[in-house]
Amino acid sequence: MTHKIIKAQANGRNGQIDFDIDVTDNHIDGIKVTKSSETPAIFNQAFDKMKDNIIKNQSFDVDAVSGASMMTQAMLDSGKKALADEGIATKKVAQPEHKEVTIDTDVAIVGTGMAGLMAASRALSMGKKVVVLEKNGYIGGATTLNGSNVVGTGSKVSAKLFGAEAKKDSPARLVKDITRECRGTNYPMLSNLLANNIGKAVDFITEFANLTYQKAETQTIEHSVDRQIEMTTQSSYEVVTKVAKAFQDKGGQLLLDARVEKLNKDKNGKLVSLVAEGKHQTTYVNFKSLVLAAGGWGAKDYQAHKTDVLYYGPMTSTGDYFDFAKNMNLVTRNLDWYKIYPHGLEVKPGIAKLTTYSTKEVTDLGAIFVNQDGKRIVNESAPYTHFRDAIGEQKGKVAYIVMDQKMWQSFYELMLKYGFTEDEIQGFFDLDGKKAPVLVKGDLETVAKKANINFKNLKETLDNYAEDVKVGRDPEFGRDSKFLHAYEGDTYYIIEQKQRFATTLGGYETTDKMQLLDVDINPIMNFYAAGEIVGGANGHDSMPSMMNSWSYASGFVAGTSAADNCNCNN
């Protein structure tokens, strides 16, 4: 018996992927990833599916995973070559015959982010037959890139977690906060729909999928009262997997690799069916109600160079519905609105990963933000929109966080917790400031030089800040004294920060029942929508936790309306 560990490498979206192939007497026993900088919630699903297929078929000559085809195909090709180099022959896999399948259902849902899963779960709970279609080979959509935090306004969950504090909150107060933070660009009908239904949605899905929430670790300043809640693991991936499992366990049907390509009307012009294509199957779905919850179109606009802001969302956010739903003549608005954050690290040209939690933590510890001139640019403890706007005004639209050893340690630990790896971060250090992303360590003069920041001005800025800390007052930007903390030691870290986006904020228009409208502002029979695809509830600038909250609330209402509509069609 001969046992070997064969090493292979492939290029993923975010860098090199190293993996070991465990082989005994030409039999593939297992595959283990030893290095990856890919988004865990997507990568883990795609890799597990690919690995199971490889081991089942004893071959790397299997299908790549839809929605992660570049990464999985690269691993398949690399693994196949690594085995061949070792003289190991694997089986050739016969492609299955293409099937055609017809499904009759009450409610069809397009998309497996939280908006789609919420709508599906709600309709199922109301006694309807429900099928969910997902174009990718994995679930979650853009939801998997977010934290699990939502607001609990009006929920029993929040009442239990916050006690008397929860009584200070109300739907009206939430709408007021939304309106203030987006500077009045929101659509009141949708904002009220969100605020009046988020509590119901949270309580419903908590019971439906047996979820456990806690007070969010970070209660952000944009909210006028503590109302943010999150899963105990803080993982959005945990939310979608638990909800998807509960949905299927209770009788719902979920189809992966099912890309909707056509919507059909009957002879009276009423929407009644769809066609979805997969690698090996064409699926025809006849329905009484359809809910479109297929996410945004950020990747589409990024690839078309419609914005110079770094993109960190899924490359599958391509707005396919603009094509397959074209015959429905849907009305849209604000398609050039993006949710822009300041906490972006450019890990590849044009591609960012977020440092939101790390940045928030070190601002609480007293870190300052500077530009290339070495001067502070903002009250670091103000709402993130202040930092975002300040970055946009700087040369090259880039700013820098200056940290001491203690601050960096906290920053680093949260980077590891939220999507970065030790090897990836070390790789940034190895760049030595010569290219993005800039992450450098050393004495002040050294880090200033490596980051191309004016050392003389930076030293003066830190000296002035040290005096501000001593007197407990920030005359330049008015930073609250509780966030004024002295730098310690002679070792400094500087990391760049750029604007980034993943979420689109415009989209289709609906009624207050989440029923889609045509260009003449008439409701379209049997057609509903939820989540990012519908714009306006949060205006041109959403508060933290509010995009997740919109997916919950809009999905809950859309699922309810779609189920009710089935009763009218009986």
GROMACS .gro file of C-alpha atoms in nm, residues 97-499:
model
  403
   97GLU     CA    1  -2.756   1.356  -2.009
   98HIS     CA    2  -2.931   1.691  -2.007
   99LYS     CA    3  -3.272   1.665  -1.839
  100GLU     CA    4  -3.590   1.869  -1.863
  101VAL     CA    5  -3.793   1.897  -1.543
  102THR     CA    6  -4.128   2.066  -1.480
  103ILE     CA    7  -4.228   2.184  -1.131
  104ASP     CA    8  -4.573   2.308  -1.031
  105THR     CA    9  -4.568   2.524  -0.719
  106ASP     CA   10  -4.758   2.795  -0.537
  107VAL     CA   11  -4.468   3.035  -0.483
  108ALA     CA   12  -4.137   3.051  -0.670
  109ILE     CA   13  -3.847   3.251  -0.526
  110VAL     CA   14  -3.539   3.362  -0.721
  111GLY     CA   15  -3.232   3.404  -0.497
  112THR     CA   16  -3.098   3.251  -0.174
  113GLY     CA   17  -2.977   3.559   0.011
  114MET     CA   18  -3.167   3.642   0.329
  115ALA     CA   19  -3.440   3.829   0.140
  116GLY     CA   20  -3.517   3.523  -0.071
  117LEU     CA   21  -3.487   3.275   0.215
  118MET     CA   22  -3.704   3.493   0.439
  119ALA     CA   23  -3.973   3.520   0.170
  120ALA     CA   24  -3.957   3.146   0.105
  121SER     CA   25  -3.975   3.057   0.474
  122ARG     CA   26  -4.266   3.292   0.534
  123ALA     CA   27  -4.470   3.161   0.240
  124LEU     CA   28  -4.395   2.801   0.342
  125SER     CA   29  -4.510   2.875   0.697
  126MET     CA   30  -4.841   2.994   0.552
  127GLY     CA   31  -4.904   2.651   0.403
  128LYS     CA   32  -4.785   2.713   0.049
  129LYS     CA   33  -4.574   2.491  -0.173
  130VAL     CA   34  -4.249   2.683  -0.232
  131VAL     CA   35  -3.949   2.635  -0.459
  132VAL     CA   36  -3.635   2.852  -0.447
  133LEU     CA   37  -3.403   2.883  -0.746
  134GLU     CA   38  -3.036   2.985  -0.715
  135LYS     CA   39  -2.809   3.038  -1.016
  136ASN     CA   40  -2.493   2.959  -0.819
  137GLY     CA   41  -2.377   2.625  -0.688
  138TYR     CA   42  -2.398   2.757  -0.331
  139ILE     CA   43  -2.641   2.963  -0.124
  140GLY     CA   44  -2.630   3.304   0.040
  141GLY     CA   45  -2.564   3.563  -0.229
  142ALA     CA   46  -2.425   3.894  -0.102
  143THR     CA   47  -2.561   3.816   0.246
  144THR     CA   48  -2.259   3.592   0.306
  145LEU     CA   49  -2.028   3.895   0.283
  146ASN     CA   50  -2.206   4.084   0.561
  147GLY     CA   51  -2.206   4.041   0.932
  148SER     CA   52  -2.523   3.890   1.078
  149ASN     CA   53  -2.628   4.215   1.244
  150VAL     CA   54  -2.978   4.357   1.201
  151VAL     CA   55  -3.194   4.592   1.404
  152GLY     CA   56  -3.449   4.434   1.636
  153THR     CA   57  -3.690   4.728   1.657
  154GLY     CA   58  -4.028   4.611   1.787
  155SER     CA   59  -3.924   4.247   1.829
  156LYS     CA   60  -3.968   4.018   2.127
  157VAL     CA   61  -3.604   3.924   2.075
  158SER     CA   62  -3.491   4.282   2.138
  159ALA     CA   63  -3.726   4.323   2.431
  160LYS     CA   64  -3.557   4.026   2.596
  161LEU     CA   65  -3.201   4.132   2.507
  162PHE     CA   66  -3.222   4.505   2.579
  163GLY     CA   67  -3.485   4.515   2.852
  164ALA     CA   68  -3.592   4.870   2.938
  165GLU     CA   69  -3.361   5.009   2.667
  166ALA     CA   70  -3.580   4.844   2.401
  167LYS     CA   71  -3.876   5.058   2.511
  168LYS     CA   72  -3.688   5.368   2.396
  169ASP     CA   73  -3.696   5.235   2.041
  170SER     CA   74  -3.992   5.242   1.802
  171PRO     CA   75  -4.062   5.217   1.427
  172ALA     CA   76  -4.106   5.595   1.416
  173ARG     CA   77  -3.767   5.649   1.579
  174LEU     CA   78  -3.602   5.409   1.337
  175VAL     CA   79  -3.753   5.591   1.038
  176LYS     CA   80  -3.629   5.920   1.181
  177ASP     CA   81  -3.276   5.779   1.209
  178ILE     CA   82  -3.290   5.642   0.854
  179THR     CA   83  -3.408   5.977   0.718
  180ARG     CA   84  -3.141   6.173   0.905
  181GLU     CA   85  -2.850   5.953   0.804
  182CYS     CA   86  -2.944   5.938   0.434
  183ARG     CA   87  -3.016   6.313   0.434
  184GLY     CA   88  -3.378   6.270   0.334
  185THR     CA   89  -3.313   6.068   0.018
  186ASN     CA   90  -3.518   5.769   0.136
  187TYR     CA   91  -3.868   5.677   0.016
  188PRO     CA   92  -4.094   5.708   0.324
  189MET     CA   93  -4.335   5.431   0.223
  190LEU     CA   94  -4.054   5.177   0.205
  191SER     CA   95  -3.878   5.309   0.515
  192ASN     CA   96  -4.200   5.270   0.712
  193LEU     CA   97  -4.250   4.922   0.567
  194LEU     CA   98  -3.902   4.831   0.692
  195ALA     CA   99  -3.950   4.981   1.038
  196ASN     CA  100  -4.297   4.834   1.092
  197ASN     CA  101  -4.202   4.482   0.984
  198ILE     CA  102  -3.844   4.422   1.097
  199GLY     CA  103  -3.955   4.318   1.447
  200LYS     CA  104  -4.208   4.071   1.306
  201ALA     CA  105  -3.946   3.934   1.066
  202VAL     CA  106  -3.685   3.887   1.340
  203ASP     CA  107  -3.929   3.706   1.569
  204PHE     CA  108  -4.060   3.491   1.285
  205ILE     CA  109  -3.723   3.371   1.153
  206THR     CA  110  -3.586   3.321   1.506
  207GLU     CA  111  -3.860   3.069   1.575
  208PHE     CA  112  -3.871   2.920   1.224
  209ALA     CA  113  -3.499   2.836   1.209
  210ASN     CA  114  -3.424   2.816   1.583
  211LEU     CA  115  -3.180   3.108   1.569
  212THR     CA  116  -3.007   3.263   1.869
  213TYR     CA  117  -2.937   3.635   1.876
  214GLN     CA  118  -2.736   3.851   2.113
  215LYS     CA  119  -2.678   4.223   2.148
  216ALA     CA  120  -2.444   4.325   1.867
  217GLU     CA  121  -2.088   4.363   1.986
  218THR     CA  122  -2.080   4.707   1.823
  219GLN     CA  123  -2.371   4.949   1.870
  220THR     CA  124  -2.289   5.212   1.609
  221ILE     CA  125  -2.324   5.584   1.663
  222GLU     CA  126  -2.558   5.629   1.364
  223HIS     CA  127  -2.840   5.466   1.561
  224SER     CA  128  -2.990   5.693   1.828
  225VAL     CA  129  -3.061   5.398   2.057
  226ASP     CA  130  -2.909   5.053   2.109
  227ARG     CA  131  -3.107   4.825   1.876
  228GLN     CA  132  -2.853   4.618   1.679
  229ILE     CA  133  -2.853   4.242   1.729
  230GLU     CA  134  -2.646   3.960   1.575
  231MET     CA  135  -2.593   3.586   1.584
  232THR     CA  136  -2.373   3.467   1.866
  233THR     CA  137  -2.110   3.366   1.609
  234GLN     CA  138  -2.161   3.701   1.427
  235SER     CA  139  -2.176   3.495   1.106
  236SER     CA  140  -2.419   3.569   0.825
  237TYR     CA  141  -2.322   3.233   0.677
  238GLU     CA  142  -2.463   3.063   0.986
  239VAL     CA  143  -2.790   3.250   0.938
  240VAL     CA  144  -2.841   3.151   0.574
  241THR     CA  145  -2.737   2.789   0.627
  242LYS     CA  146  -2.967   2.745   0.927
  243VAL     CA  147  -3.259   2.913   0.752
  244ALA     CA  148  -3.203   2.712   0.431
  245LYS     CA  149  -3.188   2.388   0.629
  246ALA     CA  150  -3.506   2.471   0.822
  247PHE     CA  151  -3.680   2.560   0.496
  248GLN     CA  152  -3.588   2.227   0.338
  249ASP     CA  153  -3.657   2.025   0.653
  250LYS     CA  154  -4.008   2.173   0.663
  251GLY     CA  155  -4.079   2.073   0.302
  252GLY     CA  156  -3.942   2.357   0.089
  253GLN     CA  157  -3.754   2.282  -0.231
  254LEU     CA  158  -3.420   2.451  -0.311
  255LEU     CA  159  -3.253   2.418  -0.652
  256LEU     CA  160  -2.889   2.516  -0.707
  257ASP     CA  161  -2.733   2.578  -1.048
  258ALA     CA  162  -3.071   2.701  -1.172
  259ARG     CA  163  -3.021   3.028  -1.359
  260VAL     CA  164  -3.351   3.196  -1.454
  261GLU     CA  165  -3.343   3.297  -1.818
  262LYS     CA  166  -3.704   3.361  -1.916
  263LEU     CA  167  -4.036   3.471  -1.765
  264ASN     CA  168  -4.357   3.364  -1.938
  265LYS     CA  169  -4.705   3.517  -1.951
  266ASP     CA  170  -5.031   3.344  -2.035
  267LYS     CA  171  -5.259   3.452  -2.318
  268ASN     CA  172  -5.408   3.720  -2.092
  269GLY     CA  173  -5.067   3.873  -2.022
  270LYS     CA  174  -5.044   3.737  -1.667
  271LEU     CA  175  -4.707   3.612  -1.535
  272VAL     CA  176  -4.737   3.236  -1.478
  273SER     CA  177  -4.406   3.054  -1.531
  274LEU     CA  178  -4.029   3.069  -1.576
  275VAL     CA  179  -3.748   2.878  -1.738
  276ALA     CA  180  -3.420   2.813  -1.556
  277GLU     CA  181  -3.104   2.662  -1.703
  278GLY     CA  182  -2.829   2.461  -1.535
  279LYS     CA  183  -2.530   2.263  -1.658
  280HIS     CA  184  -2.730   1.944  -1.688
  281GLN     CA  185  -3.093   2.045  -1.644
  282THR     CA  186  -3.356   2.279  -1.783
  283THR     CA  187  -3.626   2.352  -1.524
  284TYR     CA  188  -3.973   2.481  -1.607
  285VAL     CA  189  -4.158   2.624  -1.307
  286ASN     CA  190  -4.530   2.701  -1.309
  287PHE     CA  191  -4.637   2.923  -1.021
  288LYS     CA  192  -4.913   3.138  -0.877
  289SER     CA  193  -4.671   3.395  -0.731
  290LEU     CA  194  -4.309   3.484  -0.807
  291VAL     CA  195  -4.072   3.669  -0.572
  292LEU     CA  196  -3.760   3.820  -0.725
  293ALA     CA  197  -3.484   3.839  -0.463
  294ALA     CA  198  -3.178   3.805  -0.683
  295GLY     CA  199  -2.958   4.071  -0.525
  296GLY     CA  200  -2.791   4.375  -0.677
  297TRP     CA  201  -2.583   4.452  -0.985
  298GLY     CA  202  -2.261   4.589  -0.835
  299ALA     CA  203  -2.032   4.348  -1.022
  300LYS     CA  204  -2.201   4.441  -1.350
  301ASP     CA  205  -2.134   4.812  -1.297
  302TYR     CA  206  -1.781   4.748  -1.168
  303GLN     CA  207  -1.694   4.543  -1.476
  304ALA     CA  208  -1.848   4.810  -1.700
  305HIS     CA  209  -1.631   5.077  -1.527
  306LYS     CA  210  -1.936   5.281  -1.425
  307THR     CA  211  -1.764   5.372  -1.097
  308ASP     CA  212  -1.404   5.404  -0.982
  309VAL     CA  213  -1.491   5.295  -0.627
  310LEU     CA  214  -1.332   4.961  -0.527
  311TYR     CA  215  -1.570   4.664  -0.538
  312TYR     CA  216  -1.582   4.398  -0.266
  313GLY     CA  217  -1.909   4.223  -0.343
  314PRO     CA  218  -1.967   3.889  -0.514
  315MET     CA  219  -1.877   3.880  -0.884
  316THR     CA  220  -2.211   3.707  -0.938
  317SER     CA  221  -2.406   4.029  -0.862
  318THR     CA  222  -2.469   4.087  -1.230
  319GLY     CA  223  -2.834   4.198  -1.240
  320ASP     CA  224  -2.945   3.916  -1.472
  321TYR     CA  225  -3.308   4.020  -1.420
  322PHE     CA  226  -3.250   4.330  -1.633
  323ASP     CA  227  -3.245   4.079  -1.919
  324PHE     CA  228  -3.477   3.795  -1.822
  325ALA     CA  229  -3.748   4.029  -1.680
  326LYS     CA  230  -3.722   4.282  -1.962
  327ASN     CA  231  -4.057   4.172  -2.103
  328MET     CA  232  -4.227   4.276  -1.777
  329ASN     CA  233  -4.155   4.650  -1.837
  330LEU     CA  234  -4.059   4.711  -1.474
  331VAL     CA  235  -4.001   5.066  -1.354
  332THR     CA  236  -3.663   5.142  -1.194
  333ARG     CA  237  -3.506   5.428  -1.004
  334ASN     CA  238  -3.165   5.546  -0.887
  335LEU     CA  239  -2.964   5.274  -1.061
  336ASP     CA  240  -2.644   5.474  -1.002
  337TRP     CA  241  -2.677   5.467  -0.622
  338TYR     CA  242  -2.415   5.261  -0.439
  339LYS     CA  243  -2.360   5.194  -0.070
  340ILE     CA  244  -2.006   5.331  -0.026
  341TYR     CA  245  -1.799   5.254   0.283
  342PRO     CA  246  -1.461   5.400   0.378
  343HIS     CA  247  -1.300   5.087   0.520
  344GLY     CA  248  -1.155   4.927   0.208
  345LEU     CA  249  -0.821   4.752   0.164
  346GLU     CA  250  -0.729   4.709  -0.204
  347VAL     CA  251  -0.619   4.344  -0.205
  348LYS     CA  252  -0.610   4.325  -0.586
  349PRO     CA  253  -0.642   4.603  -0.847
  350GLY     CA  254  -0.998   4.731  -0.821
  351ILE     CA  255  -1.095   4.470  -0.561
  352ALA     CA  256  -1.132   4.545  -0.188
  353LYS     CA  257  -1.186   4.359   0.137
  354LEU     CA  258  -1.341   4.528   0.437
  355THR     CA  259  -1.175   4.633   0.762
  356THR     CA  260  -1.488   4.786   0.917
  357TYR     CA  261  -1.470   4.610   1.253
  358SER     CA  262  -1.094   4.655   1.285
  359THR     CA  263  -1.115   5.024   1.201
  360LYS     CA  264  -1.399   5.087   1.445
  361GLU     CA  265  -1.206   4.913   1.724
  362VAL     CA  266  -0.886   5.116   1.682
  363THR     CA  267  -1.073   5.446   1.657
  364ASP     CA  268  -1.216   5.365   1.999
  365LEU     CA  269  -0.856   5.312   2.113
  366GLY     CA  270  -0.755   5.655   1.985
  367ALA     CA  271  -0.604   5.591   1.640
  368ILE     CA  272  -0.596   5.883   1.396
  369PHE     CA  273  -0.653   5.904   1.020
  370VAL     CA  274  -0.414   6.106   0.804
  371ASN     CA  275  -0.358   6.188   0.438
  372GLN     CA  276  -0.036   6.177   0.234
  373ASP     CA  277   0.052   6.520   0.369
  374GLY     CA  278   0.060   6.367   0.717
  375LYS     CA  279  -0.236   6.570   0.842
  376ARG     CA  280  -0.552   6.455   1.015
  377ILE     CA  281  -0.860   6.466   0.794
  378VAL     CA  282  -1.163   6.397   1.016
  379ASN     CA  283  -1.307   6.334   1.361
  380GLU     CA  284  -1.216   5.966   1.369
  381SER     CA  285  -1.499   5.878   1.608
  382ALA     CA  286  -1.777   6.046   1.406
  383PRO     CA  287  -2.019   5.836   1.194
  384TYR     CA  288  -1.837   5.648   0.919
  385THR     CA  289  -1.990   5.871   0.651
  386HIS     CA  290  -1.764   6.154   0.770
  387PHE     CA  291  -1.456   5.937   0.707
  388ARG     CA  292  -1.593   5.816   0.375
  389ASP     CA  293  -1.647   6.171   0.252
  390ALA     CA  294  -1.307   6.280   0.384
  391ILE     CA  295  -1.132   6.001   0.191
  392GLY     CA  296  -1.308   6.111  -0.126
  393GLU     CA  297  -1.154   6.457  -0.089
  394GLN     CA  298  -0.794   6.331  -0.060
  395LYS     CA  299  -0.533   6.293  -0.330
  396GLY     CA  300  -0.577   5.951  -0.485
  397LYS     CA  301  -0.887   5.901  -0.267
  398VAL     CA  302  -0.677   5.726  -0.003
  399ALA     CA  303  -0.618   5.784   0.368
  400TYR     CA  304  -0.415   5.605   0.634
  401ILE     CA  305  -0.470   5.478   0.988
  402VAL     CA  306  -0.175   5.537   1.220
  403MET     CA  307  -0.148   5.286   1.505
  404ASP     CA  308   0.083   5.188   1.788
  405GLN     CA  309   0.153   4.824   1.881
  406LYS     CA  310  -0.151   4.790   2.108
  407MET     CA  311  -0.385   4.935   1.848
  408TRP     CA  312  -0.239   4.717   1.574
  409GLN     CA  313  -0.285   4.401   1.779
  410SER     CA  314  -0.658   4.472   1.812
  411PHE     CA  315  -0.681   4.563   1.443
  412TYR     CA  316  -0.499   4.244   1.345
  413GLU     CA  317  -0.714   4.014   1.558
  414LEU     CA  318  -1.033   4.149   1.401
  415MET     CA  319  -0.886   4.119   1.051
  416LEU     CA  320  -0.838   3.748   1.120
  417LYS     CA  321  -1.190   3.721   1.256
  418TYR     CA  322  -1.347   3.889   0.954
  419GLY     CA  323  -1.208   3.739   0.637
  420PHE     CA  324  -0.828   3.779   0.633
  421THR     CA  325  -0.562   3.512   0.691
  422GLU     CA  326  -0.224   3.532   0.862
  423ASP     CA  327  -0.043   3.454   0.535
  424GLU     CA  328  -0.244   3.715   0.349
  425ILE     CA  329  -0.160   3.988   0.601
  426GLN     CA  330   0.207   3.891   0.602
  427GLY     CA  331   0.195   3.921   0.225
  428PHE     CA  332   0.081   4.282   0.262
  429PHE     CA  333   0.375   4.354   0.492
  430ASP     CA  334   0.610   4.190   0.241
  431LEU     CA  335   0.505   4.443  -0.023
  432ASP     CA  336   0.684   4.700   0.199
  433GLY     CA  337   0.459   4.986   0.085
  434LYS     CA  338   0.574   4.956  -0.277
  435LYS     CA  339   0.224   4.871  -0.402
  436ALA     CA  340  -0.128   4.843  -0.269
  437PRO     CA  341  -0.235   4.751  -0.014
  438VAL     CA  342  -0.002   4.962   0.199
  439LEU     CA  343   0.066   4.800   0.538
  440VAL     CA  344   0.397   4.893   0.699
  441LYS     CA  345   0.568   4.867   1.038
  442GLY     CA  346   0.863   5.049   1.196
  443ASP     CA  347   0.965   5.371   1.366
  444LEU     CA  348   0.769   5.679   1.263
  445GLU     CA  349   1.015   5.801   1.001
  446THR     CA  350   1.041   5.455   0.845
  447VAL     CA  351   0.665   5.398   0.814
  448ALA     CA  352   0.610   5.750   0.682
  449LYS     CA  353   0.871   5.696   0.412
  450LYS     CA  354   0.737   5.354   0.313
  451ALA     CA  355   0.378   5.481   0.298
  452ASN     CA  356   0.485   5.794   0.107
  453ILE     CA  357   0.354   6.023   0.382
  454ASN     CA  358   0.518   6.356   0.469
  455PHE     CA  359   0.723   6.264   0.778
  456LYS     CA  360   0.770   6.617   0.912
  457ASN     CA  361   0.397   6.687   0.901
  458LEU     CA  362   0.310   6.345   1.042
  459LYS     CA  363   0.540   6.396   1.339
  460GLU     CA  364   0.391   6.739   1.402
  461THR     CA  365   0.040   6.591   1.377
  462LEU     CA  366   0.119   6.322   1.634
  463ASP     CA  367   0.288   6.575   1.865
  464ASN     CA  368  -0.019   6.800   1.849
  465TYR     CA  369  -0.248   6.504   1.908
  466ALA     CA  370  -0.043   6.404   2.214
  467GLU     CA  371  -0.103   6.751   2.358
  468ASP     CA  372  -0.476   6.720   2.284
  469VAL     CA  373  -0.481   6.390   2.475
  470LYS     CA  374  -0.313   6.552   2.776
  471VAL     CA  375  -0.572   6.832   2.801
  472GLY     CA  376  -0.862   6.604   2.698
  473ARG     CA  377  -0.981   6.826   2.413
  474ASP     CA  378  -0.958   6.807   2.033
  475PRO     CA  379  -0.974   7.168   1.904
  476GLU     CA  380  -0.922   7.066   1.541
  477PHE     CA  381  -1.210   6.820   1.491
  478GLY     CA  382  -1.397   6.805   1.823
  479ARG     CA  383  -1.339   6.435   1.889
  480ASP     CA  384  -1.501   6.317   2.211
  481SER     CA  385  -1.245   6.309   2.492
  482LYS     CA  386  -1.330   5.946   2.575
  483PHE     CA  387  -1.167   5.849   2.244
  484LEU     CA  388  -0.851   6.053   2.299
  485HIS     CA  389  -0.581   5.804   2.401
  486ALA     CA  390  -0.204   5.842   2.398
  487TYR     CA  391   0.017   5.646   2.159
  488GLU     CA  392   0.259   5.410   2.337
  489GLY     CA  393   0.610   5.304   2.234
  490ASP     CA  394   0.820   5.377   1.928
  491THR     CA  395   0.678   5.117   1.691
  492TYR     CA  396   0.409   5.233   1.449
  493TYR     CA  397   0.184   5.067   1.195
  494ILE     CA  398   0.024   5.242   0.900
  495ILE     CA  399  -0.248   5.085   0.683
  496GLU     CA  400  -0.425   5.242   0.388
  497GLN     CA  401  -0.800   5.294   0.367
  498LYS     CA  402  -0.999   5.343   0.047
  499GLN     CA  403  -1.365   5.372  -0.040
   0.00000   0.00000   0.00000
